[in-house]
PDB file of C-alpha atoms in Angstrom:
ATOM      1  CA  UNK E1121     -11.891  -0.484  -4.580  1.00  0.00           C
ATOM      2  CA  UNK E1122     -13.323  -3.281  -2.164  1.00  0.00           C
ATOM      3  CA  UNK E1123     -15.987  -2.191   0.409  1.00  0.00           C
ATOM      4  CA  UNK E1124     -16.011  -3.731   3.835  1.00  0.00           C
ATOM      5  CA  UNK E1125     -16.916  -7.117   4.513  1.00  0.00           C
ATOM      6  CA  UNK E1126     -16.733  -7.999   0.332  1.00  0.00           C
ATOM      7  CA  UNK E1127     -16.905 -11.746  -0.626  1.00  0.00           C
ATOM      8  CA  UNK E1128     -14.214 -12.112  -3.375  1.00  0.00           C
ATOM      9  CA  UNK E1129     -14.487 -14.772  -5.634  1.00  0.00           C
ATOM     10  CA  UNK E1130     -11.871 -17.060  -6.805  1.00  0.00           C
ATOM     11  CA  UNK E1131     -12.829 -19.776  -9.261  1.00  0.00           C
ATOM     12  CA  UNK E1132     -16.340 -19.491  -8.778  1.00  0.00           C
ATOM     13  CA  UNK E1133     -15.355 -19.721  -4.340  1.00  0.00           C
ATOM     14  CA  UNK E1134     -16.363 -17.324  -1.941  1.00  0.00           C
ATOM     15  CA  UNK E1135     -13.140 -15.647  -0.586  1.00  0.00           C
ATOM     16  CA  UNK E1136     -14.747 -13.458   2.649  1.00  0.00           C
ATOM     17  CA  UNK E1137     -12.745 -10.652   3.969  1.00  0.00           C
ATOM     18  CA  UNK E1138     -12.630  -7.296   5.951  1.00  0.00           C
ATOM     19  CA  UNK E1139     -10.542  -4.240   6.097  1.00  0.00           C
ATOM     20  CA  UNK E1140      -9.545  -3.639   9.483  1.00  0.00           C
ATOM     21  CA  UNK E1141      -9.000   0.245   9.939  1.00  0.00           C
ATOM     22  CA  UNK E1142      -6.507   0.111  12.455  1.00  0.00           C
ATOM     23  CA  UNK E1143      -3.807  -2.140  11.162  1.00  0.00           C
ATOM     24  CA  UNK E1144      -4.760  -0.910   7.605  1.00  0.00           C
ATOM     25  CA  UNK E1145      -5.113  -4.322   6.273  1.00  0.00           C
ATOM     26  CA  UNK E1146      -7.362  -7.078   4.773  1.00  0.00           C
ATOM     27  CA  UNK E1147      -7.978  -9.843   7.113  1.00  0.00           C
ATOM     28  CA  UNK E1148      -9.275 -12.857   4.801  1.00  0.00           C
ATOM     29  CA  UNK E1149     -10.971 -15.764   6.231  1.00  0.00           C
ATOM     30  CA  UNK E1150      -8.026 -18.915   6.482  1.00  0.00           C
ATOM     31  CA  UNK E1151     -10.664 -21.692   5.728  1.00  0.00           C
ATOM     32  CA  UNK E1152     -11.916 -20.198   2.604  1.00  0.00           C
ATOM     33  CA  UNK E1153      -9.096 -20.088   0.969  1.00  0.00           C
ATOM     34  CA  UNK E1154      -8.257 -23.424   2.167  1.00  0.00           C
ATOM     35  CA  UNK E1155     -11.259 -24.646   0.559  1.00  0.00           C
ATOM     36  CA  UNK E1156     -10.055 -23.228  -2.892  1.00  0.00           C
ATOM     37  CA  UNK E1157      -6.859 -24.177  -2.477  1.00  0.00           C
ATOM     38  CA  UNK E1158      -7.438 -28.026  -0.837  1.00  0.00           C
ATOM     39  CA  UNK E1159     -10.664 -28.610  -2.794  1.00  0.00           C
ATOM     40  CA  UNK E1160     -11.892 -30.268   0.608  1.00  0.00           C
ATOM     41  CA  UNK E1161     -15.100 -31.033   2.041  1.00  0.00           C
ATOM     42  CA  UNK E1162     -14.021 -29.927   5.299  1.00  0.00           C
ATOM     43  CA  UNK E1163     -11.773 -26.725   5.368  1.00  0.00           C
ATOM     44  CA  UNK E1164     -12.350 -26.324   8.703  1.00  0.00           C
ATOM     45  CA  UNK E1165     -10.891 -30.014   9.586  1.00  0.00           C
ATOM     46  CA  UNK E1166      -7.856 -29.648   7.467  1.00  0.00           C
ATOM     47  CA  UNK E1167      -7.329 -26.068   8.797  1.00  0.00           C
ATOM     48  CA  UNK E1168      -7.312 -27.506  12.347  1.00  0.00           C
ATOM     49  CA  UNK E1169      -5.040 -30.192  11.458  1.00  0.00           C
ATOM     50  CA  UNK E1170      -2.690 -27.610   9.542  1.00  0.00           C
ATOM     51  CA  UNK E1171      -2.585 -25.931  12.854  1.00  0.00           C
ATOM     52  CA  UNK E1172      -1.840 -28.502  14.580  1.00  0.00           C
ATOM     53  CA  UNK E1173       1.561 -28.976  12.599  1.00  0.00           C
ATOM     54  CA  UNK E1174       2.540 -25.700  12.364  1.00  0.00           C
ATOM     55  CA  UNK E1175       2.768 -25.160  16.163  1.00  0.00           C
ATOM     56  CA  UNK E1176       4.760 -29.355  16.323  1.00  0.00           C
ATOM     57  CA  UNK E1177       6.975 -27.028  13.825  1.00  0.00           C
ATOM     58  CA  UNK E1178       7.489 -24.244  16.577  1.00  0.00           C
ATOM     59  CA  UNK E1179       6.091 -21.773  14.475  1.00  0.00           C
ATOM     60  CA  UNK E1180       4.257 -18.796  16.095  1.00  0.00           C
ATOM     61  CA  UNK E1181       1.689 -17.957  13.689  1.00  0.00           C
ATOM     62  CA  UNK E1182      -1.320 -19.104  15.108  1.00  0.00           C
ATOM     63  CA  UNK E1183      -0.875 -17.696  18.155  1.00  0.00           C
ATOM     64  CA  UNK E1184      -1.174 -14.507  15.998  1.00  0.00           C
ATOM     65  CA  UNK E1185      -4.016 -15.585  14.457  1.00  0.00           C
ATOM     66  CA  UNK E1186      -7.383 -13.676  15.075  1.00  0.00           C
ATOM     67  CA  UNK E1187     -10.835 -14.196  14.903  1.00  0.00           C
ATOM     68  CA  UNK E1188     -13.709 -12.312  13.823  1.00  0.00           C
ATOM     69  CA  UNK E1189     -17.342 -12.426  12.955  1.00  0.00           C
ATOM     70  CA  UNK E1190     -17.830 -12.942   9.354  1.00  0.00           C
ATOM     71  CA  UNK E1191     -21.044 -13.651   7.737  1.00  0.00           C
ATOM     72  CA  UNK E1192     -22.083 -17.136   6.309  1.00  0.00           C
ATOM     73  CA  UNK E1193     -24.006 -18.831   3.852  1.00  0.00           C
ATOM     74  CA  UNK E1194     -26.827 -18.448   6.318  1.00  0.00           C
ATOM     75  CA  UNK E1195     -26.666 -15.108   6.510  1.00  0.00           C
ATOM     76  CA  UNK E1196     -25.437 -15.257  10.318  1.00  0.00           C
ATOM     77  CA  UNK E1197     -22.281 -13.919  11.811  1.00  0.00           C
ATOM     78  CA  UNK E1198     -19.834 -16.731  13.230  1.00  0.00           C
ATOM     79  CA  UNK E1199     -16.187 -16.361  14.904  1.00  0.00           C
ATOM     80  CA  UNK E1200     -13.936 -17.365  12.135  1.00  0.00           C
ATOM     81  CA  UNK E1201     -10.266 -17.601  11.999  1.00  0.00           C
ATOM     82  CA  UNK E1202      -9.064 -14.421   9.470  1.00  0.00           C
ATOM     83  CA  UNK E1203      -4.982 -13.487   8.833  1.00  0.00           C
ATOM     84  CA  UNK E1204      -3.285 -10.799   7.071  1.00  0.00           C
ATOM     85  CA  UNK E1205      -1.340 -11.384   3.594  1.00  0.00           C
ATOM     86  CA  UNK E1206       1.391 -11.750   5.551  1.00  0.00           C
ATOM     87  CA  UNK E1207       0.131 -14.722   7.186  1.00  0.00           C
ATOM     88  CA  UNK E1208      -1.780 -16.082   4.646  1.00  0.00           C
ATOM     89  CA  UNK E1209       1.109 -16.480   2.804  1.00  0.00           C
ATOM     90  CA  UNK E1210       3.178 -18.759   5.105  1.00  0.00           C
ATOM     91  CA  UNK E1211       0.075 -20.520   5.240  1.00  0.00           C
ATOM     92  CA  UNK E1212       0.024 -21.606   1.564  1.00  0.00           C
ATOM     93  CA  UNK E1213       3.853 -22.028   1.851  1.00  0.00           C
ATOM     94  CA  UNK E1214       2.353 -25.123   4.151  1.00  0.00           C
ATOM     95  CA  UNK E1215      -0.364 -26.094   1.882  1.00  0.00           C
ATOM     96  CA  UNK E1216       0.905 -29.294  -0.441  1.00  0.00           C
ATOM     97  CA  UNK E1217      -1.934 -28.196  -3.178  1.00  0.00           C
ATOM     98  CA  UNK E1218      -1.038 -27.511  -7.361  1.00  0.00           C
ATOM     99  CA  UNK E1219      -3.262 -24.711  -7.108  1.00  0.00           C
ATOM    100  CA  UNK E1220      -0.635 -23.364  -4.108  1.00  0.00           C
ATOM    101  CA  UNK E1221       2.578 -24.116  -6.434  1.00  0.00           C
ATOM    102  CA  UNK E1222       1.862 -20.761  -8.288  1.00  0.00           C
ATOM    103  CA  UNK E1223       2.017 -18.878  -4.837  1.00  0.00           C
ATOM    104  CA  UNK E1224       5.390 -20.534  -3.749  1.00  0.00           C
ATOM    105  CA  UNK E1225       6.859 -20.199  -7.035  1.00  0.00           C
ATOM    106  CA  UNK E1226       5.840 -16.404  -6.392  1.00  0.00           C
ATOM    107  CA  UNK E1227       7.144 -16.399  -2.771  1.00  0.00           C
ATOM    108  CA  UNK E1228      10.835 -17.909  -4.223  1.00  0.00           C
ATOM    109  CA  UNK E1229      11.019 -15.303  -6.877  1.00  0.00           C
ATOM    110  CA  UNK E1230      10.437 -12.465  -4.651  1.00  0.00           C
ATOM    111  CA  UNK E1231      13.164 -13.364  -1.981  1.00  0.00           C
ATOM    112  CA  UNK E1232      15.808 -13.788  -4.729  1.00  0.00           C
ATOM    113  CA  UNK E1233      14.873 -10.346  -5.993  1.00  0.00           C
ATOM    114  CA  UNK E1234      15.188  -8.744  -2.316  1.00  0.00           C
ATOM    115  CA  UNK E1235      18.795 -10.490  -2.015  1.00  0.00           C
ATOM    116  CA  UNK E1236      19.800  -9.474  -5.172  1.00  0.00           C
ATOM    117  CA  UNK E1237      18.539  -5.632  -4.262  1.00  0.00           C
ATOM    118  CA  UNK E1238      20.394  -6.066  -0.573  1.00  0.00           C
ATOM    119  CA  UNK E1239      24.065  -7.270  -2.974  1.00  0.00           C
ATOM    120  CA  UNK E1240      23.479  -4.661  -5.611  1.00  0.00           C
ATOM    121  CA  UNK E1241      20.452  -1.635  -4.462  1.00  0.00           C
ATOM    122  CA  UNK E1242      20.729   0.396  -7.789  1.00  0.00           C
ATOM    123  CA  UNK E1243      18.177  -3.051  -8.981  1.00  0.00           C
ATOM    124  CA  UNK E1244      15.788  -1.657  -6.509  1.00  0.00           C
ATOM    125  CA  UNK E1245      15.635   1.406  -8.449  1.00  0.00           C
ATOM    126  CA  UNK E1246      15.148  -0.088 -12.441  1.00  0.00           C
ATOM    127  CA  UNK E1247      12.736  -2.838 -10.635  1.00  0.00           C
ATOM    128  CA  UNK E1248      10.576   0.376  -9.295  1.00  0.00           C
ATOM    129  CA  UNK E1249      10.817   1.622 -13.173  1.00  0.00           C
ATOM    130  CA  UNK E1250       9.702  -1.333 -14.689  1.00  0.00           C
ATOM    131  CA  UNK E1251       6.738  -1.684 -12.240  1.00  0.00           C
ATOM    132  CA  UNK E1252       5.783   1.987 -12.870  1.00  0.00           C
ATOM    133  CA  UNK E1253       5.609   1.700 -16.394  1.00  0.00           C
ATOM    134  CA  UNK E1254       3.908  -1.790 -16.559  1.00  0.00           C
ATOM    135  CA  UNK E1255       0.939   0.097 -14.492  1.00  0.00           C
ATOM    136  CA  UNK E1256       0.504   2.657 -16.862  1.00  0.00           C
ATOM    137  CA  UNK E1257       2.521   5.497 -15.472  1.00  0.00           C
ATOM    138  CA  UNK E1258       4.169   8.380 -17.511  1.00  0.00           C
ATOM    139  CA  UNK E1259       8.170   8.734 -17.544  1.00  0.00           C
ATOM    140  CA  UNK E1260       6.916  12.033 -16.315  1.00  0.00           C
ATOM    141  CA  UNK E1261       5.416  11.092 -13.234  1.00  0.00           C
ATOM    142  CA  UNK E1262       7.650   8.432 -12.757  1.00  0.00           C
ATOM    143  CA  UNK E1263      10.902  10.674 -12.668  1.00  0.00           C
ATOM    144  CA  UNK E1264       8.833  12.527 -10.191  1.00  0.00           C
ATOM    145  CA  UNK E1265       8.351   9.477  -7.963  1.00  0.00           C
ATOM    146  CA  UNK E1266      11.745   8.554  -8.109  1.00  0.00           C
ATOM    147  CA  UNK E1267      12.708  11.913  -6.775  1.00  0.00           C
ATOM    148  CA  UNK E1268      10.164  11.858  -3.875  1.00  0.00           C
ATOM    149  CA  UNK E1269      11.546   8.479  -3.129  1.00  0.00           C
ATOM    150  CA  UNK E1270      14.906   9.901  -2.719  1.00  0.00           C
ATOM    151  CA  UNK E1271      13.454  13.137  -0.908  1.00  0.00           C
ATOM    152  CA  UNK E1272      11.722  10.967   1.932  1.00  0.00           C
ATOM    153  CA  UNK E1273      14.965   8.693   1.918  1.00  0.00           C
ATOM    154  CA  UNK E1274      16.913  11.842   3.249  1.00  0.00           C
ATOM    155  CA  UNK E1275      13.948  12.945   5.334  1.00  0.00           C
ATOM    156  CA  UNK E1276      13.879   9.682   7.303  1.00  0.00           C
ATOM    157  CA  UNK E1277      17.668   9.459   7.410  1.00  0.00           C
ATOM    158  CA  UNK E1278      17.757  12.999   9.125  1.00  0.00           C
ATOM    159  CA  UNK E1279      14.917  11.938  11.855  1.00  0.00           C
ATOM    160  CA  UNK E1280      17.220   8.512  12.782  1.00  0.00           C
ATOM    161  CA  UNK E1281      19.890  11.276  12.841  1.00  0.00           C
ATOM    162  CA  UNK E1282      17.681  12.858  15.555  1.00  0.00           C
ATOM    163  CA  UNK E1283      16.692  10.080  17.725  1.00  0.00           C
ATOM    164  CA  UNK E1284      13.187   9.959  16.497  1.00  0.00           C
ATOM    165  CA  UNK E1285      12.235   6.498  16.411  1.00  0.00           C
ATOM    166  CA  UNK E1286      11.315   4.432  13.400  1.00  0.00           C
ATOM    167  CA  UNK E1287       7.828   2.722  13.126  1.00  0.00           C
ATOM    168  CA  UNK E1288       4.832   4.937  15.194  1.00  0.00           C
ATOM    169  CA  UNK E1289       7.045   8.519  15.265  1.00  0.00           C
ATOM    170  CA  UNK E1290       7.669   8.136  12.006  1.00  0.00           C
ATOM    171  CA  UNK E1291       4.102   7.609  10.842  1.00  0.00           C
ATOM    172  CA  UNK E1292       2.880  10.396  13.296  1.00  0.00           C
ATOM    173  CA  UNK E1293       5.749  12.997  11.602  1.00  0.00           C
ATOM    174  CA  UNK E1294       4.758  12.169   8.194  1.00  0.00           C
ATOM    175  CA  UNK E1295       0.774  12.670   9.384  1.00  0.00           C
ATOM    176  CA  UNK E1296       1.613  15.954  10.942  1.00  0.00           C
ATOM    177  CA  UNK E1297       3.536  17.280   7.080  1.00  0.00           C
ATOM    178  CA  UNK E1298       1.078  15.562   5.111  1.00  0.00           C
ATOM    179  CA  UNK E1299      -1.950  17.644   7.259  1.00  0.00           C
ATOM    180  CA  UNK E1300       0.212  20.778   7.096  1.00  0.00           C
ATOM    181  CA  UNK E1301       0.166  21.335   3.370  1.00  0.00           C
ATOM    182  CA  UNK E1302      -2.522  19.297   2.506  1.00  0.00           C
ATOM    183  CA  UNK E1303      -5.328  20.443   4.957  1.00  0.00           C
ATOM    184  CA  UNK E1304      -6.139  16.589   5.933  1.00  0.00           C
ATOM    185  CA  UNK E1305      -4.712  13.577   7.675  1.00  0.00           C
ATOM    186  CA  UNK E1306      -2.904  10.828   5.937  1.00  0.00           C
ATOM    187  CA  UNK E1307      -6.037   8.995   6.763  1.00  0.00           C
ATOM    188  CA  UNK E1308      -8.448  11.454   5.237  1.00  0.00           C
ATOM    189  CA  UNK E1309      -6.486  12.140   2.268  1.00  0.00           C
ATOM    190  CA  UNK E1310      -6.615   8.199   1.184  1.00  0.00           C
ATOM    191  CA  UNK E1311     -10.267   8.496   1.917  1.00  0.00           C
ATOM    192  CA  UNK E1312     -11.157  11.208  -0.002  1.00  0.00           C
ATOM    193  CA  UNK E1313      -8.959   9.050  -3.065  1.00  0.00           C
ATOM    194  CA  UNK E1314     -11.008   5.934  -2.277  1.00  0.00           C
ATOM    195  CA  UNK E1315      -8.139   4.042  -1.082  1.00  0.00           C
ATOM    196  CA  UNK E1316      -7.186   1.675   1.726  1.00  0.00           C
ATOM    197  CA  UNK E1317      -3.490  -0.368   1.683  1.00  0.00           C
ATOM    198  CA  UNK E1318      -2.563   1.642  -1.415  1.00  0.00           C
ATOM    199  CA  UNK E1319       0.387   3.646  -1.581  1.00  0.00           C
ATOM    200  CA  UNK E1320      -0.795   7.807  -1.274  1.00  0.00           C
ATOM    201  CA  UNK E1321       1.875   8.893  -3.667  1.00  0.00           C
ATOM    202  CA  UNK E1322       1.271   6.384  -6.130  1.00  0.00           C
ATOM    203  CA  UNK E1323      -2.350   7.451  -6.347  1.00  0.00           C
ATOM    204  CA  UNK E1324      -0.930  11.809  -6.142  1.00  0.00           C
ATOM    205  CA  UNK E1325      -1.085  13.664  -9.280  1.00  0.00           C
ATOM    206  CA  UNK E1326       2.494  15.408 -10.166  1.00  0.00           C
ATOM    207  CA  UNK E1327       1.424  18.763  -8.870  1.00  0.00           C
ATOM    208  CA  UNK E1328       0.278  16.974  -5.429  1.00  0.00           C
ATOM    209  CA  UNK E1329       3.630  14.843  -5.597  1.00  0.00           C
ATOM    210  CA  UNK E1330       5.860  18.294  -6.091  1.00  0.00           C
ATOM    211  CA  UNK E1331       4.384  19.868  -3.556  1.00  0.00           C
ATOM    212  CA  UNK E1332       4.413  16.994  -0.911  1.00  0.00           C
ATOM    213  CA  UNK E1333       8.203  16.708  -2.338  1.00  0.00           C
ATOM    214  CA  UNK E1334       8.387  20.307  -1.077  1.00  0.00           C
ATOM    215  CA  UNK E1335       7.161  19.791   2.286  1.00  0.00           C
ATOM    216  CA  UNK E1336       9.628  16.880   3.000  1.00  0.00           C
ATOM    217  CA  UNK E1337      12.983  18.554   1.524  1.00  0.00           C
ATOM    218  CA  UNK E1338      11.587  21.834   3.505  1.00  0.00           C
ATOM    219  CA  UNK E1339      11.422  19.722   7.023  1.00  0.00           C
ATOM    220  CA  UNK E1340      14.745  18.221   6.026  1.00  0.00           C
ATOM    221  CA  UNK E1341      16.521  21.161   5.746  1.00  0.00           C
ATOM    222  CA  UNK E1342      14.979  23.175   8.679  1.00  0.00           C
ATOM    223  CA  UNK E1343      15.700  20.062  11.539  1.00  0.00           C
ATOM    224  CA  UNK E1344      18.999  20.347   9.880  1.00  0.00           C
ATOM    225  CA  UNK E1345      19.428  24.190   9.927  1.00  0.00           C
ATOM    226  CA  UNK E1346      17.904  24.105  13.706  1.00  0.00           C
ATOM    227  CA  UNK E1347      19.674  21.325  14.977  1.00  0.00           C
ATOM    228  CA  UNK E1348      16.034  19.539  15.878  1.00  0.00           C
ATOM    229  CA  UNK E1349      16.635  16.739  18.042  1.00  0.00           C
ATOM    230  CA  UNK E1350      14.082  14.119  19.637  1.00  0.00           C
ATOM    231  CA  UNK E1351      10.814  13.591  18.724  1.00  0.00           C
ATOM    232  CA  UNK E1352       8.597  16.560  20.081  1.00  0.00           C
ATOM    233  CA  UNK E1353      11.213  19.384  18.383  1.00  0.00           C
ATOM    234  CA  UNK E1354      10.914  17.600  15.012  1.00  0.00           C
ATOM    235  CA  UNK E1355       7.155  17.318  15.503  1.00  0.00           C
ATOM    236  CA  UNK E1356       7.310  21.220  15.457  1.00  0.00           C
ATOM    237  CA  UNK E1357       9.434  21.357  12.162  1.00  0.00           C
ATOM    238  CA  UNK E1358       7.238  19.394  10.346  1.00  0.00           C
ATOM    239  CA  UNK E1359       4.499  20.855  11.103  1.00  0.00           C
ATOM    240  CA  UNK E1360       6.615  24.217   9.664  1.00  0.00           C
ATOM    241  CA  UNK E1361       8.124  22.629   6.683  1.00  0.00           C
ATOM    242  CA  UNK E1362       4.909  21.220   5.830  1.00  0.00           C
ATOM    243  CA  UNK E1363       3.484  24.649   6.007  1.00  0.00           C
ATOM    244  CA  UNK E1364       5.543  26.168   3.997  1.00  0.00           C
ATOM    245  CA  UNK E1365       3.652  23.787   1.031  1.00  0.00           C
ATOM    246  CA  UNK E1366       0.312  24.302   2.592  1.00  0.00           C
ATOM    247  CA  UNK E1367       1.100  28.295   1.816  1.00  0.00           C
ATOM    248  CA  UNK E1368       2.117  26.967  -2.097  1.00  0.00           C
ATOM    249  CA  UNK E1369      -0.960  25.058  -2.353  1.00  0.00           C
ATOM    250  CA  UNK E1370      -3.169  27.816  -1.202  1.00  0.00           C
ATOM    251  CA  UNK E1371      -1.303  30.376  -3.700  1.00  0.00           C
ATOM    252  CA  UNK E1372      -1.759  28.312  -6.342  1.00  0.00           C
ATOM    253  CA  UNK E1373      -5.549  27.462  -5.823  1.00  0.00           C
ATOM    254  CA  UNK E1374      -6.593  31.257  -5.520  1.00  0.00           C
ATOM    255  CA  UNK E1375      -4.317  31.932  -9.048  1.00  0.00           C
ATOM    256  CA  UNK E1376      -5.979  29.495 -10.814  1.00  0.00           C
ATOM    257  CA  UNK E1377      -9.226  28.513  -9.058  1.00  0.00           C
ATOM    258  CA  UNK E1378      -9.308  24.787  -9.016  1.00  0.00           C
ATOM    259  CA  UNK E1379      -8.071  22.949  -5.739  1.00  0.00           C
ATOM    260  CA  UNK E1380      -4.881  21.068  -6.117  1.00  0.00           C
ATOM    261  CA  UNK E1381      -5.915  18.054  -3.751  1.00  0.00           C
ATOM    262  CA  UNK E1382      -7.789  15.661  -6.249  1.00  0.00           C
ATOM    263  CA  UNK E1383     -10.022  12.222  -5.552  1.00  0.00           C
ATOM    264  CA  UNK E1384      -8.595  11.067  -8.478  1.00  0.00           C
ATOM    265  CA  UNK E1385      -6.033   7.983  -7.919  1.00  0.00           C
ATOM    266  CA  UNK E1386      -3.854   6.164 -10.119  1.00  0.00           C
ATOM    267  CA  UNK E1387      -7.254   4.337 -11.726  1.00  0.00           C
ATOM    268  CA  UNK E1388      -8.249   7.231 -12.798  1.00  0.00           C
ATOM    269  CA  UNK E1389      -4.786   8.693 -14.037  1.00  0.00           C
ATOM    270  CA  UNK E1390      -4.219   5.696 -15.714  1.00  0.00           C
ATOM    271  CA  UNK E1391      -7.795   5.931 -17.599  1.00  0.00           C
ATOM    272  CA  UNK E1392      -6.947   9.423 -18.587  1.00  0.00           C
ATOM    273  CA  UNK E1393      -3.955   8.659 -20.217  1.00  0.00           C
ATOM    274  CA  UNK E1394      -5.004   5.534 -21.837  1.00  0.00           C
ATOM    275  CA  UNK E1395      -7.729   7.923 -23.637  1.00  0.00           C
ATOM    276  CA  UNK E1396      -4.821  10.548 -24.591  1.00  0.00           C
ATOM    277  CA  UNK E1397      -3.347   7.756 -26.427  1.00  0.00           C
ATOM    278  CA  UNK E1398      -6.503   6.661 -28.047  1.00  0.00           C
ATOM    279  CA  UNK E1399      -7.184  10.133 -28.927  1.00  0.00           C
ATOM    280  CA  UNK E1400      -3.879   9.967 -30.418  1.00  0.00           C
ATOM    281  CA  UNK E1401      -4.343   7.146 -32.219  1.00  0.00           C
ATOM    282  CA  UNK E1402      -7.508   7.986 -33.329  1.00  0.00           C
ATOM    283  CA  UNK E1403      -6.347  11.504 -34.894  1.00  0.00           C
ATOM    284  CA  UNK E1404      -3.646   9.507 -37.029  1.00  0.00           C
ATOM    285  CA  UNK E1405      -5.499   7.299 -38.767  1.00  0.00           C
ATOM    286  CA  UNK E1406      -8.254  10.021 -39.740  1.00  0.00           C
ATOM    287  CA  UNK E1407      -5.189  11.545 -40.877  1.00  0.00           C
ATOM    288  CA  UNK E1408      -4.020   8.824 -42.676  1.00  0.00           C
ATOM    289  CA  UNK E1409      -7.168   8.524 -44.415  1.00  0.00           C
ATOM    290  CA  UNK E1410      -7.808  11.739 -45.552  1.00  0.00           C
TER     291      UNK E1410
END
């Protein structure tokens, strides 16, 4: 995990950057990775003049573009230009650089995959697998992601049913079930697991990712049993169905003593099991030699 204000390095280059709270994203200084990129002198020149074309293009992305004060060389703080992924990413599309060919080539293999999920979605699903598996997940726990995948699918299906709108109600929903069951925000709970743009319920153990699962299907089915409509009457039945884990988690903690909300993320699950197999492996061959 990345603290705030970390200088990343990239072939021996200083790569600044800051998490911005708010937005929940990294905003990494433009000119840096310019510099790596280019190999210029004068980033800030051929940043300017990359600007300049990009707005004779009628592209709108520097006017989205903000600045902040990052730390230099000198150890003082000076307004620099800083952009999201997002952004930084059409920005390399722009950059005529080798070292940006890997990032387009990238860029062109990731739209063909999304059309080829929009003609046939079921690739969505097997792409999900693969990813899962290459990062070290069990079948186990991926089966259980897959199903709280398809849980929130229905969940969010049944609030555009009910004219809650996508985007900000959506988040605030999900923050009221999440704080139901599991005693803290969404906020808190990536906190307390160390993360920042990571994915909560990639970084959930099963039992936490059964009984979030539970929460969801439960608001599901009680906006559909009470006919909940709008945004402040499904605000109420989440904070209900999410209860109705909360109560499961609390049972469970007093039967066997531990809490059921763990700091651990998928680092750490990953680690485990990658000693499991070692153990494994190791137990085998003593076999094998005895």
């Amino acid at each position: 995990m990345y603290d705030k204000n970390e200088i990343q390095l990239f072939e021996d280059k200083r790569i600044r950057m800051e998490w911005d709270e708010k937005s929940e994203e990294w905003l990494i200084s433009v000119v840096d990775v310019v510099e790596v990129l280019v190999g210029t002198d004068n980033p800030r020149r051929y940043w300017s003049d990359l600007k300049r074309k990009l707005k004779s293009e009628g592209s709108q992305l520097y006017e989205n573009i903000v600045q902040l004060k990052i730390q230099s060389s000198d150890g003082k703080k000076y307004n620099t230009d800083v952009a999201s992924t997002e952004q930084l990413l059409r920005i390399i599309q722009s950059i005529p650089s080798p070292k940006a060919e890997p990032f387009k080539m990238w860029l062109a293999m990731v739209g063909k995959e999304r059309i080829d999920e929009t003609i046939d979605p079921e690739l969505t699903i097997d792409r999900a697998l693969e990813t899962y598996l290459k990062k070290g997940y069990t079948r186990e726990w991926i089966n259980q992601r897959l199903q709280a995948i398809q849980v929130r699918k229905e969940l969010t299906d049944e609030w555009q049913d009910r004219g809650v709108e996508q985007g900000k109600e959506y988040a605030i929903l999900t923050n009221e079930i999440t704080k139901a069951w599991s005693g803290m925000t969404t906020r808190q709970y990536k906190s307390h697991k160390g993360l920042k743009k990571e994915n909560l319920r990639d970084n959930m153990s099963t039992l936490e990712l059964v009984l979030n699962m539970l929460a969801e299907a439960t608001t599901t089915e009680l906006a559909k049993v009470h006919d909940a409509q709008g945004f402040s009457e499904n605000k109420n039945v989440a904070q209900r169905g999410g209860k109705v884990a909360g109560d499961a988690r609390k049972t469970i903690e007093a039967d066997t003593g531990k809490p059921v909300i763990t700091s651990k993320n998928a680092a750490d699950f990953s680690k485990l099991l990658t000693n499991v197999i070692e153990d494994i492996e190791q137990s085998e061959n003593d076999e094998g030699k005895a």
